Amino acid sequence: SRPLDIDSTIAACSGKPNIRGIVWDFNIVDDSMLRAVTAYGWNNYVYGALTADEHARCAGMELDGLITDHPQRAGVGA
């Protein structure tokens, strides 16, 4: 789900040093959310991209990783 407030989400994880990233559903992520998380020094990952166009959109985002069943659509893999 999409958090209403990135600051609150990050604050809820303070004191938990093993949590340093957020995994987003492709259907809800946007650049403002990614920038907010990056500003805290955390990583952003996305899952749920299915089509070649969706993978291309992910390639244009500042992500630390893409979780996909279709690596060929992301321009990697065989």
mmCIF file of N, CA, C and O in Angstrom:
data_model
loop_
_atom_site.group_PDB
_atom_site.id
_atom_site.type_symbol
_atom_site.label_atom_id
_atom_site.label_comp_id
_atom_site.label_asym_id
_atom_site.label_seq_id
_atom_site.Cartn_x
_atom_site.Cartn_y
_atom_site.Cartn_z
ATOM 1 N N SER A 1 0.831 -1.173 0.000
ATOM 2 C CA SER A 1 0.000 0.000 0.000
ATOM 3 C C SER A 1 0.880 1.242 0.000
ATOM 4 O O SER A 1 2.063 1.189 0.302
ATOM 5 N N ARG A 2 0.291 2.328 -0.303
ATOM 6 C CA ARG A 2 1.025 3.591 -0.364
ATOM 7 C C ARG A 2 0.926 4.284 0.991
ATOM 8 O O ARG A 2 -0.169 4.583 1.464
ATOM 9 N N PRO A 3 2.064 4.560 1.606
ATOM 10 C CA PRO A 3 2.003 5.270 2.888
ATOM 11 C C PRO A 3 1.513 6.705 2.684
ATOM 12 O O PRO A 3 1.817 7.331 1.679
ATOM 13 N N LEU A 4 0.768 7.181 3.635
ATOM 14 C CA LEU A 4 0.285 8.556 3.556
ATOM 15 C C LEU A 4 1.405 9.549 3.798
ATOM 16 O O LEU A 4 1.379 10.664 3.295
ATOM 17 N N ASP A 5 2.387 9.117 4.580
ATOM 18 C CA ASP A 5 3.462 10.019 4.978
ATOM 19 C C ASP A 5 4.769 9.243 5.069
ATOM 20 O O ASP A 5 4.910 8.373 5.933
ATOM 21 N N ILE A 6 5.707 9.535 4.176
ATOM 22 C CA ILE A 6 7.011 8.854 4.173
ATOM 23 C C ILE A 6 7.736 9.091 5.487
ATOM 24 O O ILE A 6 8.340 8.180 6.052
ATOM 25 N N ASP A 7 7.681 10.317 6.014
ATOM 26 C CA ASP A 7 8.384 10.640 7.255
ATOM 27 C C ASP A 7 7.934 9.721 8.390
ATOM 28 O O ASP A 7 8.760 9.226 9.159
ATOM 29 N N SER A 8 6.638 9.484 8.498
ATOM 30 C CA SER A 8 6.120 8.609 9.558
ATOM 31 C C SER A 8 6.567 7.165 9.361
ATOM 32 O O SER A 8 6.872 6.467 10.325
ATOM 33 N N THR A 9 6.594 6.733 8.126
ATOM 34 C CA THR A 9 7.031 5.362 7.826
ATOM 35 C C THR A 9 8.484 5.172 8.232
ATOM 36 O O THR A 9 8.835 4.192 8.887
ATOM 37 N N ILE A 10 9.330 6.114 7.863
ATOM 38 C CA ILE A 10 10.753 6.038 8.212
ATOM 39 C C ILE A 10 10.912 6.132 9.731
ATOM 40 O O ILE A 10 11.676 5.374 10.327
ATOM 41 N N ALA A 11 10.197 7.031 10.380
ATOM 42 C CA ALA A 11 10.291 7.192 11.837
ATOM 43 C C ALA A 11 9.889 5.909 12.563
ATOM 44 O O ALA A 11 10.486 5.554 13.578
ATOM 45 N N ALA A 12 8.888 5.211 12.040
ATOM 46 C CA ALA A 12 8.441 3.968 12.669
ATOM 47 C C ALA A 12 9.515 2.889 12.629
ATOM 48 O O ALA A 12 9.500 1.955 13.438
ATOM 49 N N CYS A 13 10.457 3.036 11.724
ATOM 50 C CA CYS A 13 11.537 2.057 11.588
ATOM 51 C C CYS A 13 12.833 2.510 12.245
ATOM 52 O O CYS A 13 13.834 1.799 12.191
ATOM 53 N N SER A 14 12.831 3.680 12.857
ATOM 54 C CA SER A 14 14.053 4.158 13.510
ATOM 55 C C SER A 14 14.421 3.200 14.627
ATOM 56 O O SER A 14 13.567 2.619 15.287
ATOM 57 N N GLY A 15 15.679 3.016 14.811
ATOM 58 C CA GLY A 15 16.148 2.080 15.821
ATOM 59 C C GLY A 15 16.213 0.646 15.312
ATOM 60 O O GLY A 15 16.554 -0.258 16.060
ATOM 61 N N LYS A 16 15.872 0.445 14.063
ATOM 62 C CA LYS A 16 15.936 -0.876 13.436
ATOM 63 C C LYS A 16 16.948 -0.794 12.283
ATOM 64 O O LYS A 16 16.569 -0.611 11.126
ATOM 65 N N PRO A 17 18.228 -0.922 12.586
ATOM 66 C CA PRO A 17 19.261 -0.678 11.571
ATOM 67 C C PRO A 17 19.240 -1.653 10.406
ATOM 68 O O PRO A 17 19.830 -1.370 9.364
ATOM 69 N N ASN A 18 18.557 -2.773 10.536
ATOM 70 C CA ASN A 18 18.493 -3.723 9.426
ATOM 71 C C ASN A 18 17.499 -3.308 8.357
ATOM 72 O O ASN A 18 17.479 -3.877 7.278
ATOM 73 N N ILE A 19 16.660 -2.328 8.655
ATOM 74 C CA ILE A 19 15.709 -1.827 7.671
ATOM 75 C C ILE A 19 16.308 -0.570 7.050
ATOM 76 O O ILE A 19 16.459 0.445 7.697
ATOM 77 N N ARG A 20 16.671 -0.679 5.764
ATOM 78 C CA ARG A 20 17.309 0.443 5.075
ATOM 79 C C ARG A 20 16.750 0.641 3.667
ATOM 80 O O ARG A 20 17.388 1.237 2.821
ATOM 81 N N GLY A 21 15.574 0.094 3.419
ATOM 82 C CA GLY A 21 14.988 0.246 2.097
ATOM 83 C C GLY A 21 13.503 -0.036 2.115
ATOM 84 O O GLY A 21 12.974 -0.603 3.074
ATOM 85 N N ILE A 22 12.853 0.384 1.040
ATOM 86 C CA ILE A 22 11.422 0.156 0.878
ATOM 87 C C ILE A 22 11.199 -0.506 -0.476
ATOM 88 O O ILE A 22 11.812 -0.123 -1.481
ATOM 89 N N VAL A 23 10.329 -1.511 -0.473
ATOM 90 C CA VAL A 23 9.936 -2.191 -1.700
ATOM 91 C C VAL A 23 8.543 -1.693 -2.069
ATOM 92 O O VAL A 23 7.601 -1.833 -1.289
ATOM 93 N N TRP A 24 8.451 -1.091 -3.252
ATOM 94 C CA TRP A 24 7.202 -0.475 -3.715
ATOM 95 C C TRP A 24 6.525 -1.323 -4.773
ATOM 96 O O TRP A 24 7.185 -1.901 -5.621
ATOM 97 N N ASP A 25 5.204 -1.322 -4.767
ATOM 98 C CA ASP A 25 4.425 -1.881 -5.861
ATOM 99 C C ASP A 25 4.497 -0.893 -7.029
ATOM 100 O O ASP A 25 4.310 0.315 -6.845
ATOM 101 N N PHE A 26 4.765 -1.397 -8.211
ATOM 102 C CA PHE A 26 4.875 -0.545 -9.393
ATOM 103 C C PHE A 26 3.657 0.358 -9.563
ATOM 104 O O PHE A 26 3.777 1.508 -9.990
ATOM 105 N N ASN A 27 2.494 -0.144 -9.234
ATOM 106 C CA ASN A 27 1.256 0.590 -9.476
ATOM 107 C C ASN A 27 1.042 1.800 -8.567
ATOM 108 O O ASN A 27 0.142 2.602 -8.820
ATOM 109 N N ILE A 28 1.838 1.938 -7.527
ATOM 110 C CA ILE A 28 1.636 3.077 -6.627
ATOM 111 C C ILE A 28 2.832 4.011 -6.529
ATOM 112 O O ILE A 28 2.713 5.101 -6.001
ATOM 113 N N VAL A 29 3.982 3.585 -7.000
ATOM 114 C CA VAL A 29 5.201 4.370 -6.803
ATOM 115 C C VAL A 29 5.233 5.581 -7.734
ATOM 116 O O VAL A 29 4.715 5.540 -8.844
ATOM 117 N N ASP A 30 5.814 6.670 -7.220
ATOM 118 C CA ASP A 30 6.046 7.837 -8.064
ATOM 119 C C ASP A 30 7.367 8.482 -7.654
ATOM 120 O O ASP A 30 7.949 8.147 -6.633
ATOM 121 N N ASP A 31 7.830 9.386 -8.484
ATOM 122 C CA ASP A 31 9.148 9.992 -8.266
ATOM 123 C C ASP A 31 9.251 10.740 -6.943
ATOM 124 O O ASP A 31 10.308 10.747 -6.315
ATOM 125 N N SER A 32 8.174 11.375 -6.501
ATOM 126 C CA SER A 32 8.241 12.123 -5.237
ATOM 127 C C SER A 32 8.469 11.182 -4.055
ATOM 128 O O SER A 32 9.211 11.518 -3.131
ATOM 129 N N MET A 33 7.873 10.008 -4.086
ATOM 130 C CA MET A 33 8.078 9.024 -3.021
ATOM 131 C C MET A 33 9.528 8.534 -3.036
ATOM 132 O O MET A 33 10.165 8.416 -1.986
ATOM 133 N N LEU A 34 10.034 8.248 -4.219
ATOM 134 C CA LEU A 34 11.406 7.771 -4.337
ATOM 135 C C LEU A 34 12.398 8.814 -3.823
ATOM 136 O O LEU A 34 13.339 8.480 -3.087
ATOM 137 N N ARG A 35 12.186 10.059 -4.192
ATOM 138 C CA ARG A 35 13.085 11.135 -3.727
ATOM 139 C C ARG A 35 13.042 11.276 -2.206
ATOM 140 O O ARG A 35 14.072 11.472 -1.562
ATOM 141 N N ALA A 36 11.854 11.175 -1.625
ATOM 142 C CA ALA A 36 11.725 11.312 -0.173
ATOM 143 C C ALA A 36 12.488 10.210 0.547
ATOM 144 O O ALA A 36 13.194 10.470 1.530
ATOM 145 N N VAL A 37 12.373 8.992 0.079
ATOM 146 C CA VAL A 37 13.068 7.867 0.715
ATOM 147 C C VAL A 37 14.580 8.000 0.524
ATOM 148 O O VAL A 37 15.356 7.791 1.457
ATOM 149 N N THR A 38 14.988 8.386 -0.669
ATOM 150 C CA THR A 38 16.418 8.576 -0.949
ATOM 151 C C THR A 38 17.015 9.660 -0.063
ATOM 152 O O THR A 38 18.159 9.553 0.385
ATOM 153 N N ALA A 39 16.248 10.689 0.227
ATOM 154 C CA ALA A 39 16.728 11.778 1.083
ATOM 155 C C ALA A 39 17.087 11.270 2.484
ATOM 156 O O ALA A 39 17.932 11.857 3.153
ATOM 157 N N TYR A 40 16.474 10.192 2.913
ATOM 158 C CA TYR A 40 16.804 9.581 4.211
ATOM 159 C C TYR A 40 17.984 8.625 4.111
ATOM 160 O O TYR A 40 18.398 8.047 5.105
ATOM 161 N N GLY A 41 18.487 8.424 2.905
ATOM 162 C CA GLY A 41 19.611 7.512 2.717
ATOM 163 C C GLY A 41 19.179 6.059 2.571
ATOM 164 O O GLY A 41 20.004 5.159 2.663
ATOM 165 N N TRP A 42 17.900 5.856 2.334
ATOM 166 C CA TRP A 42 17.380 4.502 2.154
ATOM 167 C C TRP A 42 17.353 4.141 0.675
ATOM 168 O O TRP A 42 17.438 5.004 -0.189
ATOM 169 N N ASN A 43 17.185 2.844 0.401
ATOM 170 C CA ASN A 43 17.108 2.337 -0.966
ATOM 171 C C ASN A 43 15.655 2.127 -1.383
ATOM 172 O O ASN A 43 14.793 1.870 -0.538
ATOM 173 N N ASN A 44 15.420 2.197 -2.683
ATOM 174 C CA ASN A 44 14.094 1.980 -3.269
ATOM 175 C C ASN A 44 14.143 0.809 -4.240
ATOM 176 O O ASN A 44 15.016 0.760 -5.118
ATOM 177 N N TYR A 45 13.212 -0.109 -4.080
ATOM 178 C CA TYR A 45 13.062 -1.256 -4.970
ATOM 179 C C TYR A 45 11.613 -1.302 -5.436
ATOM 180 O O TYR A 45 10.711 -0.902 -4.706
ATOM 181 N N VAL A 46 11.398 -1.794 -6.637
ATOM 182 C CA VAL A 46 10.045 -1.881 -7.184
ATOM 183 C C VAL A 46 9.790 -3.310 -7.664
ATOM 184 O O VAL A 46 10.677 -3.956 -8.220
ATOM 185 N N TYR A 47 8.568 -3.772 -7.434
ATOM 186 C CA TYR A 47 8.115 -5.043 -7.991
ATOM 187 C C TYR A 47 6.791 -4.797 -8.714
ATOM 188 O O TYR A 47 6.148 -3.767 -8.527
ATOM 189 N N GLY A 48 6.409 -5.746 -9.538
ATOM 190 C CA GLY A 48 5.093 -5.681 -10.162
ATOM 191 C C GLY A 48 5.055 -5.155 -11.578
ATOM 192 O O GLY A 48 3.983 -5.136 -12.187
ATOM 193 N N ALA A 49 6.187 -4.752 -12.129
ATOM 194 C CA ALA A 49 6.198 -4.329 -13.537
ATOM 195 C C ALA A 49 6.041 -5.579 -14.401
ATOM 196 O O ALA A 49 6.738 -6.569 -14.196
ATOM 197 N N LEU A 50 5.109 -5.522 -15.354
ATOM 198 C CA LEU A 50 4.842 -6.695 -16.189
ATOM 199 C C LEU A 50 5.205 -6.491 -17.652
ATOM 200 O O LEU A 50 5.868 -7.326 -18.245
ATOM 201 N N THR A 51 4.790 -5.391 -18.215
ATOM 202 C CA THR A 51 4.985 -5.172 -19.648
ATOM 203 C C THR A 51 6.341 -4.521 -19.935
ATOM 204 O O THR A 51 7.010 -3.995 -19.034
ATOM 205 N N ALA A 52 6.703 -4.539 -21.211
ATOM 206 C CA ALA A 52 7.942 -3.870 -21.627
ATOM 207 C C ALA A 52 7.876 -2.380 -21.315
ATOM 208 O O ALA A 52 8.865 -1.774 -20.877
ATOM 209 N N ASP A 53 6.718 -1.759 -21.511
ATOM 210 C CA ASP A 53 6.561 -0.327 -21.216
ATOM 211 C C ASP A 53 6.734 -0.051 -19.719
ATOM 212 O O ASP A 53 7.338 0.956 -19.340
ATOM 213 N N GLU A 54 6.189 -0.911 -18.884
ATOM 214 C CA GLU A 54 6.337 -0.732 -17.435
ATOM 215 C C GLU A 54 7.793 -0.893 -17.018
ATOM 216 O O GLU A 54 8.294 -0.134 -16.185
ATOM 217 N N HIS A 55 8.489 -1.838 -17.618
ATOM 218 C CA HIS A 55 9.911 -2.015 -17.316
ATOM 219 C C HIS A 55 10.714 -0.799 -17.790
ATOM 220 O O HIS A 55 11.642 -0.363 -17.114
ATOM 221 N N ALA A 56 10.349 -0.255 -18.933
ATOM 222 C CA ALA A 56 11.025 0.949 -19.440
ATOM 223 C C ALA A 56 10.794 2.116 -18.492
ATOM 224 O O ALA A 56 11.712 2.905 -18.234
ATOM 225 N N ARG A 57 9.592 2.231 -17.953
ATOM 226 C CA ARG A 57 9.320 3.300 -16.986
ATOM 227 C C ARG A 57 10.202 3.133 -15.757
ATOM 228 O O ARG A 57 10.760 4.106 -15.237
ATOM 229 N N CYS A 58 10.345 1.898 -15.294
ATOM 230 C CA CYS A 58 11.211 1.638 -14.136
ATOM 231 C C CYS A 58 12.659 2.012 -14.435
ATOM 232 O O CYS A 58 13.357 2.544 -13.569
ATOM 233 N N ALA A 59 13.096 1.750 -15.664
ATOM 234 C CA ALA A 59 14.469 2.088 -16.044
ATOM 235 C C ALA A 59 14.706 3.589 -15.967
ATOM 236 O O ALA A 59 15.826 4.036 -15.720
ATOM 237 N N GLY A 60 13.650 4.379 -16.127
ATOM 238 C CA GLY A 60 13.761 5.826 -16.057
ATOM 239 C C GLY A 60 13.670 6.375 -14.641
ATOM 240 O O GLY A 60 13.878 7.566 -14.427
ATOM 241 N N MET A 61 13.348 5.514 -13.678
ATOM 242 C CA MET A 61 13.267 5.936 -12.277
ATOM 243 C C MET A 61 14.612 5.742 -11.606
ATOM 244 O O MET A 61 15.435 4.958 -12.064
ATOM 245 N N GLU A 62 14.817 6.445 -10.527
ATOM 246 C CA GLU A 62 16.054 6.274 -9.771
ATOM 247 C C GLU A 62 15.838 5.177 -8.728
ATOM 248 O O GLU A 62 15.592 5.454 -7.554
ATOM 249 N N LEU A 63 15.932 3.923 -9.193
ATOM 250 C CA LEU A 63 15.734 2.766 -8.335
ATOM 251 C C LEU A 63 17.061 2.125 -7.980
ATOM 252 O O LEU A 63 18.021 2.198 -8.738
ATOM 253 N N ASP A 64 17.072 1.449 -6.856
ATOM 254 C CA ASP A 64 18.233 0.654 -6.477
ATOM 255 C C ASP A 64 18.086 -0.776 -6.974
ATOM 256 O O ASP A 64 19.067 -1.508 -7.029
ATOM 257 N N GLY A 65 16.860 -1.152 -7.330
ATOM 258 C CA GLY A 65 16.651 -2.480 -7.866
ATOM 259 C C GLY A 65 15.227 -2.666 -8.354
ATOM 260 O O GLY A 65 14.307 -1.979 -7.913
ATOM 261 N N LEU A 66 15.083 -3.604 -9.279
ATOM 262 C CA LEU A 66 13.786 -3.973 -9.829
ATOM 263 C C LEU A 66 13.604 -5.465 -9.610
ATOM 264 O O LEU A 66 14.438 -6.266 -10.033
ATOM 265 N N ILE A 67 12.540 -5.842 -8.965
ATOM 266 C CA ILE A 67 12.216 -7.238 -8.716
ATOM 267 C C ILE A 67 11.235 -7.647 -9.812
ATOM 268 O O ILE A 67 10.140 -7.091 -9.905
ATOM 269 N N THR A 68 11.638 -8.589 -10.660
ATOM 270 C CA THR A 68 10.812 -8.928 -11.818
ATOM 271 C C THR A 68 10.922 -10.404 -12.171
ATOM 272 O O THR A 68 11.956 -11.029 -11.950
ATOM 273 N N ASP A 69 9.840 -10.919 -12.731
ATOM 274 C CA ASP A 69 9.848 -12.260 -13.307
ATOM 275 C C ASP A 69 10.233 -12.216 -14.783
ATOM 276 O O ASP A 69 10.284 -13.248 -15.441
ATOM 277 N N HIS A 70 10.473 -11.009 -15.301
ATOM 278 C CA HIS A 70 10.726 -10.810 -16.722
ATOM 279 C C HIS A 70 11.999 -9.990 -16.949
ATOM 280 O O HIS A 70 11.926 -8.875 -17.456
ATOM 281 N N PRO A 71 13.162 -10.512 -16.573
ATOM 282 C CA PRO A 71 14.393 -9.715 -16.705
ATOM 283 C C PRO A 71 14.685 -9.301 -18.139
ATOM 284 O O PRO A 71 15.297 -8.266 -18.366
ATOM 285 N N GLN A 72 14.227 -10.078 -19.103
ATOM 286 C CA GLN A 72 14.456 -9.722 -20.515
ATOM 287 C C GLN A 72 13.762 -8.415 -20.872
ATOM 288 O O GLN A 72 14.199 -7.678 -21.739
ATOM 289 N N ARG A 73 12.680 -8.082 -20.180
ATOM 290 C CA ARG A 73 11.973 -6.826 -20.434
ATOM 291 C C ARG A 73 12.684 -5.635 -19.785
ATOM 292 O O ARG A 73 12.446 -4.502 -20.154
ATOM 293 N N ALA A 74 13.543 -5.935 -18.845
ATOM 294 C CA ALA A 74 14.307 -4.884 -18.184
ATOM 295 C C ALA A 74 15.645 -4.656 -18.875
ATOM 296 O O ALA A 74 16.448 -3.840 -18.442
ATOM 297 N N GLY A 75 15.885 -5.401 -19.945
ATOM 298 C CA GLY A 75 17.122 -5.245 -20.690
ATOM 299 C C GLY A 75 18.281 -6.048 -20.125
ATOM 300 O O GLY A 75 19.418 -5.808 -20.474
ATOM 301 N N VAL A 76 17.974 -6.982 -19.224
ATOM 302 C CA VAL A 76 19.009 -7.862 -18.657
ATOM 303 C C VAL A 76 18.522 -9.294 -18.761
ATOM 304 O O VAL A 76 17.347 -9.566 -18.983
ATOM 305 N N GLY A 77 19.412 -10.212 -18.557
ATOM 306 C CA GLY A 77 19.032 -11.627 -18.573
ATOM 307 C C GLY A 77 18.932 -12.157 -19.978
ATOM 308 O O GLY A 77 19.208 -11.484 -20.965
ATOM 309 N N ALA A 78 18.498 -13.396 -20.054
ATOM 310 C CA ALA A 78 18.407 -14.053 -21.368
ATOM 311 C C ALA A 78 16.964 -14.319 -21.724
ATOM 312 O O ALA A 78 16.089 -14.264 -20.951
#
